Amino acid sequence: MGYQKINITTGWIAFLIALVTYCLTVEPTASFWDAGEFIACSYKLEVPHPPGAPFFLLTGRMFSMLAGDDVTQVAFWVNMLSVMSSAFFVLFIFWSITHLAKRVLKIKKGEETTTDTILIMGTGLVGALTCTFSDSFWFSAVEAEVYGMSAFFTSFVFWAILRWENMTEEQDRARWLILIAYMMGLSIGVHLLNLVAIPVLGLIVYFKYFENVTKKGIIYTLAISAAILLIILEGIIPGLPSMAGKIEIFFVNSLGLPFGSGVVFFGLLVLGGLTYGIYWSVKHNKYVLNTSLLALAFIMIGYSSYSIAVIRSNYNPPIDENNPDEIISFVSYLKREQYGSRPLFKGPYYTASLIENEKGAPVYMRGDDEYVIKDYKVNQKFDPKHSTILPRMYSSDANHIKKYRQVTGLKEGEKPGWGDNFYYLIVHQLGHQYFRYFMWNFTGRESDIQGAGWVGLVGAFDEIPDILASNKGRNVYFGMPLLLGLFGMFIQYKKDVKLFSATALLFFMTGIAIVLYLNTPPIEPRERDYIYAGSFYIFTIWVGFGVLALYDVLKNISKQKKVAAVLASVIGLTIPVLMASENWDDHDRSDRYFSVDAAKNYLSSVAPNGIIFTGGDNDTFPLWYAQEVEGFRTDVRVIVLSYYNTDWYIQQSARRAYESESFPYGLDIGLYQQGGMNDYLPVYEREELKGNAINAQMLLRFISEENPGLQIQANSYTTYNTVPSKALFLDIDTEKAKRIVPEDMHDKIVDKMILRVKGRGLEKKDLAFLDLLVNSDWERPIYLNNTSIAQMNIDLRGYVVQEGMAYRVVPVLSETSRGGYPVNTEVMYENVMNKFTWTNLDDPSIYYTQDYMGFVLNSRSTFNTLAEDLIAEGDYARASEVLKRCLEVMPNESLPFDFFSVQQVGMLLQVGEPELADHVAEVTSDNASQWLDYYFSTEGQETNELQRQLLSLNEVARAYRANGDREKAAAYEELFNSYYTQLQSQQ
């Protein structure tokens, strides 16, 4: 068998290894974060969060059809899209490595010896399989996210660039360039990462056509490549639709033509111009121009997948984020305008004072006969004395400022300078937010706890608590992949500096350049290593080249070059084998269903035809999946509180969705329009009210009438309505309220609800919620969850009752001496014990990440709340059932006990379960002792975890003391005091 066949066959072997690995470990349902949203939107071709991923959704829709009539298999098959994409990535990265290896070894086509073949195949396998089993890449390969498909496009384009280099005929080269352009166009509909390969393409083209490489030539090449990249990023992706929007407004508003005429004209103009340009280039034999225009045409053909967003939005699907149903809103959707922007080249420090909000460009919307201005963009002007180039510490968020100071050592009141800014960039943005992730993939990871560091060769042998040592997210590679990669980097630099520079440029563009471009805030809700995975799999190319370095050493020891090649390959292959053995347990998602169970538990907590307000991705997207794909509880309307601040989302809630009727707002929907007087309603207390509550119905009526008595001028172009008191009251029709209030609480219904504004004013979402509450006339039950209660600027304490994982809003003034919210024990017991599901949570072989553990905490808290209230009612039998059910479905063996488990010790003693109480106490105290011993032995700083462990010991002692067991209480108190004394001595 010749070299070419061996290369192709070995590549497919690498593909099969990756495919089997990912098939065995793929998530069987919708995981947390964006996967639930993408699966739901793929299944019904709906519109996800900006800027969307239309080609991913179209392909996901095709994969979802493989589920047939079994909707529970839809998620699995959409996840399989990432599996297949990632496996094909491995195939193309293998062929890229073998191509580059031949260049390093300077072997011409047809001159490959057996030794060369063994060495090159070993190099390719080590690099490709190291990537296959790497932490970040494997994570994205087994869930319905865009990063697996994005990686496939990147690897294909890089491989195609290298193939282009081998072409000898100009026609063949042109075909490959056009193919590359088309793939880049398609990739725009997935993720923009692929476009950073353009400078690499430019370098390789330069090296191909110019034997005499100069610094000036490289600078010109990179400048031209950067210009092409900018043209696509700004001129094509948002630029063409933006220009179409401007022409559309001119045609409709100035020329009086119908809606859509400007877009059609611009589309025909672009199409006609491109067609004529291609025709003219052929006619006049302009080869370079012809190839460039064809490449541009194919980029636009690929990019056209975005038309699906506009088409589907016009059908008003249940998930229709930003409602991009016409050109103006589509441009906003593409530009991700709802997320705001971050300063890049110049901007303020967090200490800079805002001088003014300058009126910017108008924002249009479609009116009855023309496009009308609904708002103006705001250009914020800050004190230039406290601004800098390349600003990194820019956010005025209080938590972000605290982190800035923690990293730089600045004290409160101190102003940062350029040195602090640069130090923060190096230490935190590049160090913590990139290099730490890089080291996770090539040296090892401490644990799956957020903020965990990397494990080097020395740290691999440190003594750590059992609970940390047994953490499946702890992976130790002893630094071997990193070492091999550094050797491989040196080999390529030494023997093929041209393609080394191209590879290094791609490594930089997919890693450090993204760090500089994104300018991420100092605190993120989760680890973001997947953003930089592109640079990690480029580094695996060099890990593969490490085999060449091993060969150089071994061939000097062994006189048999073939033996040296085999040994180098075998030794190199131990790296991916080690990584596979370390990473398998924390990347195996098979049989994991709790994300969807948690979503269904939320929905099951809601009464028929209810409304539930959610606050974040993980308590929203899985619910969307359950409803849109599995058809579970489609009578419930899920409202995302952060989206509820937008006009388009309020408009969508005013229409029917499945069995859920439209919301009965009292205010005209137009009053919620962005840029109107109700985007924000500051509290402006009137002296005549003297702190008294105002009628909520009256406030809404004044807003509806645009009463000037409520209005204040914020600036020269903005007027806001105000709230004249921090307290509102809502008159209650007690007979109507009985429709949604449980019967055993009818005697507690109040005739007036007193609601207080928590902050300085009401946001649009709060006004819409108040409008809904006033006008729903108690016909539909309204619920909130933990996050939405916290985010609401209306204090609902005293008027919510917990019925499971959600809290029902009721006109019942209830208080509990135990703190927290009142509980409807009958309804909650039925939900928790008979309706909620906890699939496979008791299986210790299944791995649960910190995202899952967070929801486990919520679930244990729910069990505790129910048990506590049952004990308060004297129902010890059912309280015992609840506690034992919690320990049964969430045992320590699969989900380590936490502080909520500690709280169960006292309750288990109260309900007559001392053996179970002792078991929980022993496990939690042993875990706490190990943690505390570890912290004190390492002389670490005081952390929240240290405080939690100390509180755990104190809580166990308190539980036994309250139950009258002085002996056990004294033992745990002694343990607590010993650690507390150590803490005091360190302060």
mmCIF file of N, CA and C in Angstrom, residues 51 184-185 187-199 224-243 296 299-300 303 306 331 333-336 344-345 509 513-514 517-518:
data_model
loop_
_atom_site.group_PDB
_atom_site.id
_atom_site.type_symbol
_atom_site.label_atom_id
_atom_site.label_comp_id
_atom_site.label_asym_id
_atom_site.label_seq_id
_atom_site.Cartn_x
_atom_site.Cartn_y
_atom_site.Cartn_z
ATOM 1 N N PRO A 51 -25.999 36.478 17.625
ATOM 2 C CA PRO A 51 -26.404 36.757 16.245
ATOM 3 C C PRO A 51 -26.956 35.523 15.528
ATOM 4 N N MET A 184 -15.958 29.288 4.143
ATOM 5 C CA MET A 184 -15.957 30.426 5.054
ATOM 6 C C MET A 184 -17.325 31.097 5.096
ATOM 7 N N GLY A 185 -17.960 31.194 3.957
ATOM 8 C CA GLY A 185 -19.305 31.772 3.915
ATOM 9 C C GLY A 185 -20.295 30.956 4.714
ATOM 10 N N SER A 187 -19.536 29.017 7.174
ATOM 11 C CA SER A 187 -19.158 29.071 8.587
ATOM 12 C C SER A 187 -19.682 30.323 9.277
ATOM 13 N N ILE A 188 -19.943 31.383 8.513
ATOM 14 C CA ILE A 188 -20.517 32.595 9.103
ATOM 15 C C ILE A 188 -21.848 32.274 9.764
ATOM 16 N N GLY A 189 -22.575 31.325 9.187
ATOM 17 C CA GLY A 189 -23.857 30.897 9.747
ATOM 18 C C GLY A 189 -23.713 29.948 10.909
ATOM 19 N N VAL A 190 -22.482 29.760 11.381
ATOM 20 C CA VAL A 190 -22.226 28.916 12.557
ATOM 21 C C VAL A 190 -21.507 29.723 13.635
ATOM 22 N N HIS A 191 -20.329 30.244 13.266
ATOM 23 C CA HIS A 191 -19.498 31.013 14.192
ATOM 24 C C HIS A 191 -18.424 31.713 13.366
ATOM 25 N N LEU A 192 -17.948 32.850 13.860
ATOM 26 C CA LEU A 192 -17.000 33.654 13.085
ATOM 27 C C LEU A 192 -15.549 33.224 13.255
ATOM 28 N N LEU A 193 -15.283 32.213 14.088
ATOM 29 C CA LEU A 193 -13.907 31.795 14.343
ATOM 30 C C LEU A 193 -13.168 31.458 13.058
ATOM 31 N N ASN A 194 -13.863 30.856 12.108
ATOM 32 C CA ASN A 194 -13.229 30.405 10.874
ATOM 33 C C ASN A 194 -12.545 31.533 10.117
ATOM 34 N N LEU A 195 -13.053 32.749 10.259
ATOM 35 C CA LEU A 195 -12.524 33.872 9.483
ATOM 36 C C LEU A 195 -11.116 34.267 9.897
ATOM 37 N N VAL A 196 -10.703 33.902 11.117
ATOM 38 C CA VAL A 196 -9.351 34.286 11.548
ATOM 39 C C VAL A 196 -8.285 33.514 10.787
ATOM 40 N N ALA A 197 -8.691 32.531 9.978
ATOM 41 C CA ALA A 197 -7.727 31.798 9.146
ATOM 42 C C ALA A 197 -7.314 32.609 7.915
ATOM 43 N N ILE A 198 -7.985 33.739 7.657
ATOM 44 C CA ILE A 198 -7.673 34.524 6.458
ATOM 45 C C ILE A 198 -6.228 35.026 6.451
ATOM 46 N N PRO A 199 -5.713 35.577 7.550
ATOM 47 C CA PRO A 199 -4.293 35.979 7.526
ATOM 48 C C PRO A 199 -3.339 34.810 7.275
ATOM 49 N N ILE A 224 -2.892 43.340 3.918
ATOM 50 C CA ILE A 224 -3.936 43.008 2.937
ATOM 51 C C ILE A 224 -4.905 41.982 3.525
ATOM 52 N N SER A 225 -4.355 40.982 4.232
ATOM 53 C CA SER A 225 -5.205 39.952 4.850
ATOM 54 C C SER A 225 -6.124 40.570 5.895
ATOM 55 N N ALA A 226 -5.573 41.493 6.692
ATOM 56 C CA ALA A 226 -6.385 42.168 7.710
ATOM 57 C C ALA A 226 -7.494 42.980 7.057
ATOM 58 N N ALA A 227 -7.188 43.595 5.910
ATOM 59 C CA ALA A 227 -8.196 44.371 5.186
ATOM 60 C C ALA A 227 -9.318 43.471 4.677
ATOM 61 N N ILE A 228 -8.942 42.303 4.137
ATOM 62 C CA ILE A 228 -9.952 41.338 3.665
ATOM 63 C C ILE A 228 -10.816 40.872 4.834
ATOM 64 N N LEU A 229 -10.158 40.569 5.962
ATOM 65 C CA LEU A 229 -10.891 40.139 7.154
ATOM 66 C C LEU A 229 -11.860 41.223 7.604
ATOM 67 N N LEU A 230 -11.409 42.480 7.597
ATOM 68 C CA LEU A 230 -12.260 43.601 8.003
ATOM 69 C C LEU A 230 -13.422 43.796 7.035
ATOM 70 N N ILE A 231 -13.150 43.610 5.749
ATOM 71 C CA ILE A 231 -14.213 43.749 4.744
ATOM 72 C C ILE A 231 -15.324 42.733 5.005
ATOM 73 N N ILE A 232 -14.939 41.505 5.330
ATOM 74 C CA ILE A 232 -15.949 40.469 5.588
ATOM 75 C C ILE A 232 -16.661 40.722 6.914
ATOM 76 N N LEU A 233 -15.870 41.038 7.971
ATOM 77 C CA LEU A 233 -16.449 41.217 9.308
ATOM 78 C C LEU A 233 -17.349 42.439 9.396
ATOM 79 N N GLU A 234 -16.960 43.516 8.723
ATOM 80 C CA GLU A 234 -17.718 44.764 8.814
ATOM 81 C C GLU A 234 -18.443 45.119 7.520
ATOM 82 N N GLY A 235 -17.781 44.869 6.391
ATOM 83 C CA GLY A 235 -18.367 45.289 5.118
ATOM 84 C C GLY A 235 -19.451 44.364 4.592
ATOM 85 N N ILE A 236 -19.320 43.057 4.852
ATOM 86 C CA ILE A 236 -20.290 42.099 4.315
ATOM 87 C C ILE A 236 -21.311 41.670 5.368
ATOM 88 N N ILE A 237 -20.830 41.143 6.491
ATOM 89 C CA ILE A 237 -21.759 40.535 7.450
ATOM 90 C C ILE A 237 -22.780 41.541 7.975
ATOM 91 N N PRO A 238 -22.347 42.633 8.647
ATOM 92 C CA PRO A 238 -23.377 43.615 8.995
ATOM 93 C C PRO A 238 -23.499 44.731 7.959
ATOM 94 N N GLY A 239 -22.422 44.930 7.147
ATOM 95 C CA GLY A 239 -22.377 46.080 6.252
ATOM 96 C C GLY A 239 -23.427 46.050 5.154
ATOM 97 N N LEU A 240 -23.555 44.911 4.467
ATOM 98 C CA LEU A 240 -24.544 44.826 3.387
ATOM 99 C C LEU A 240 -25.965 45.002 3.900
ATOM 100 N N PRO A 241 -26.379 44.285 4.969
ATOM 101 C CA PRO A 241 -27.733 44.533 5.490
ATOM 102 C C PRO A 241 -27.924 45.970 5.995
ATOM 103 N N SER A 242 -26.866 46.555 6.583
ATOM 104 C CA SER A 242 -26.978 47.940 7.065
ATOM 105 C C SER A 242 -27.236 48.894 5.906
ATOM 106 N N MET A 243 -26.493 48.720 4.804
ATOM 107 C CA MET A 243 -26.703 49.560 3.632
ATOM 108 C C MET A 243 -28.096 49.333 3.042
ATOM 109 N N LEU A 296 -15.875 36.044 -3.573
ATOM 110 C CA LEU A 296 -16.844 36.900 -2.881
ATOM 111 C C LEU A 296 -18.267 36.391 -3.079
ATOM 112 N N ILE A 299 -18.773 33.374 -0.891
ATOM 113 C CA ILE A 299 -18.914 33.776 0.519
ATOM 114 C C ILE A 299 -20.341 34.235 0.776
ATOM 115 N N MET A 300 -20.877 35.028 -0.141
ATOM 116 C CA MET A 300 -22.240 35.542 0.027
ATOM 117 C C MET A 300 -23.287 34.445 -0.103
ATOM 118 N N TYR A 303 -23.188 32.815 3.184
ATOM 119 C CA TYR A 303 -23.752 33.752 4.170
ATOM 120 C C TYR A 303 -25.267 33.852 4.060
ATOM 121 N N TYR A 306 -28.392 33.131 6.506
ATOM 122 C CA TYR A 306 -29.002 34.039 7.476
ATOM 123 C C TYR A 306 -30.407 34.469 7.085
ATOM 124 N N VAL A 331 -30.642 43.877 11.216
ATOM 125 C CA VAL A 331 -29.315 44.466 11.393
ATOM 126 C C VAL A 331 -28.964 44.527 12.879
ATOM 127 N N TYR A 333 -30.075 42.571 15.140
ATOM 128 C CA TYR A 333 -29.862 41.172 15.539
ATOM 129 C C TYR A 333 -28.447 40.721 15.177
ATOM 130 N N LEU A 334 -28.011 41.060 13.954
ATOM 131 C CA LEU A 334 -26.669 40.673 13.500
ATOM 132 C C LEU A 334 -25.578 41.327 14.337
ATOM 133 N N LYS A 335 -25.802 42.588 14.706
ATOM 134 C CA LYS A 335 -24.785 43.341 15.437
ATOM 135 C C LYS A 335 -24.822 43.083 16.937
ATOM 136 N N ARG A 336 -25.737 42.238 17.400
ATOM 137 C CA ARG A 336 -25.847 41.916 18.826
ATOM 138 C C ARG A 336 -25.999 43.183 19.674
ATOM 139 N N LEU A 344 -12.347 48.897 23.025
ATOM 140 C CA LEU A 344 -11.281 48.054 22.508
ATOM 141 C C LEU A 344 -9.950 48.800 22.428
ATOM 142 N N PHE A 345 -9.876 49.839 21.589
ATOM 143 C CA PHE A 345 -8.610 50.548 21.395
ATOM 144 C C PHE A 345 -8.443 51.728 22.358
ATOM 145 N N MET A 509 -4.054 33.937 16.484
ATOM 146 C CA MET A 509 -5.353 34.502 16.103
ATOM 147 C C MET A 509 -6.511 33.817 16.802
ATOM 148 N N ALA A 513 -5.280 36.762 20.355
ATOM 149 C CA ALA A 513 -5.981 37.823 19.624
ATOM 150 C C ALA A 513 -7.443 37.900 20.049
ATOM 151 N N ILE A 514 -8.059 36.748 20.306
ATOM 152 C CA ILE A 514 -9.457 36.741 20.759
ATOM 153 C C ILE A 514 -9.568 37.331 22.156
ATOM 154 N N TYR A 517 -9.443 41.005 21.677
ATOM 155 C CA TYR A 517 -10.627 41.513 20.975
ATOM 156 C C TYR A 517 -11.869 41.495 21.861
ATOM 157 N N LEU A 518 -12.077 40.406 22.584
ATOM 158 C CA LEU A 518 -13.297 40.280 23.390
ATOM 159 C C LEU A 518 -13.278 41.194 24.614
#
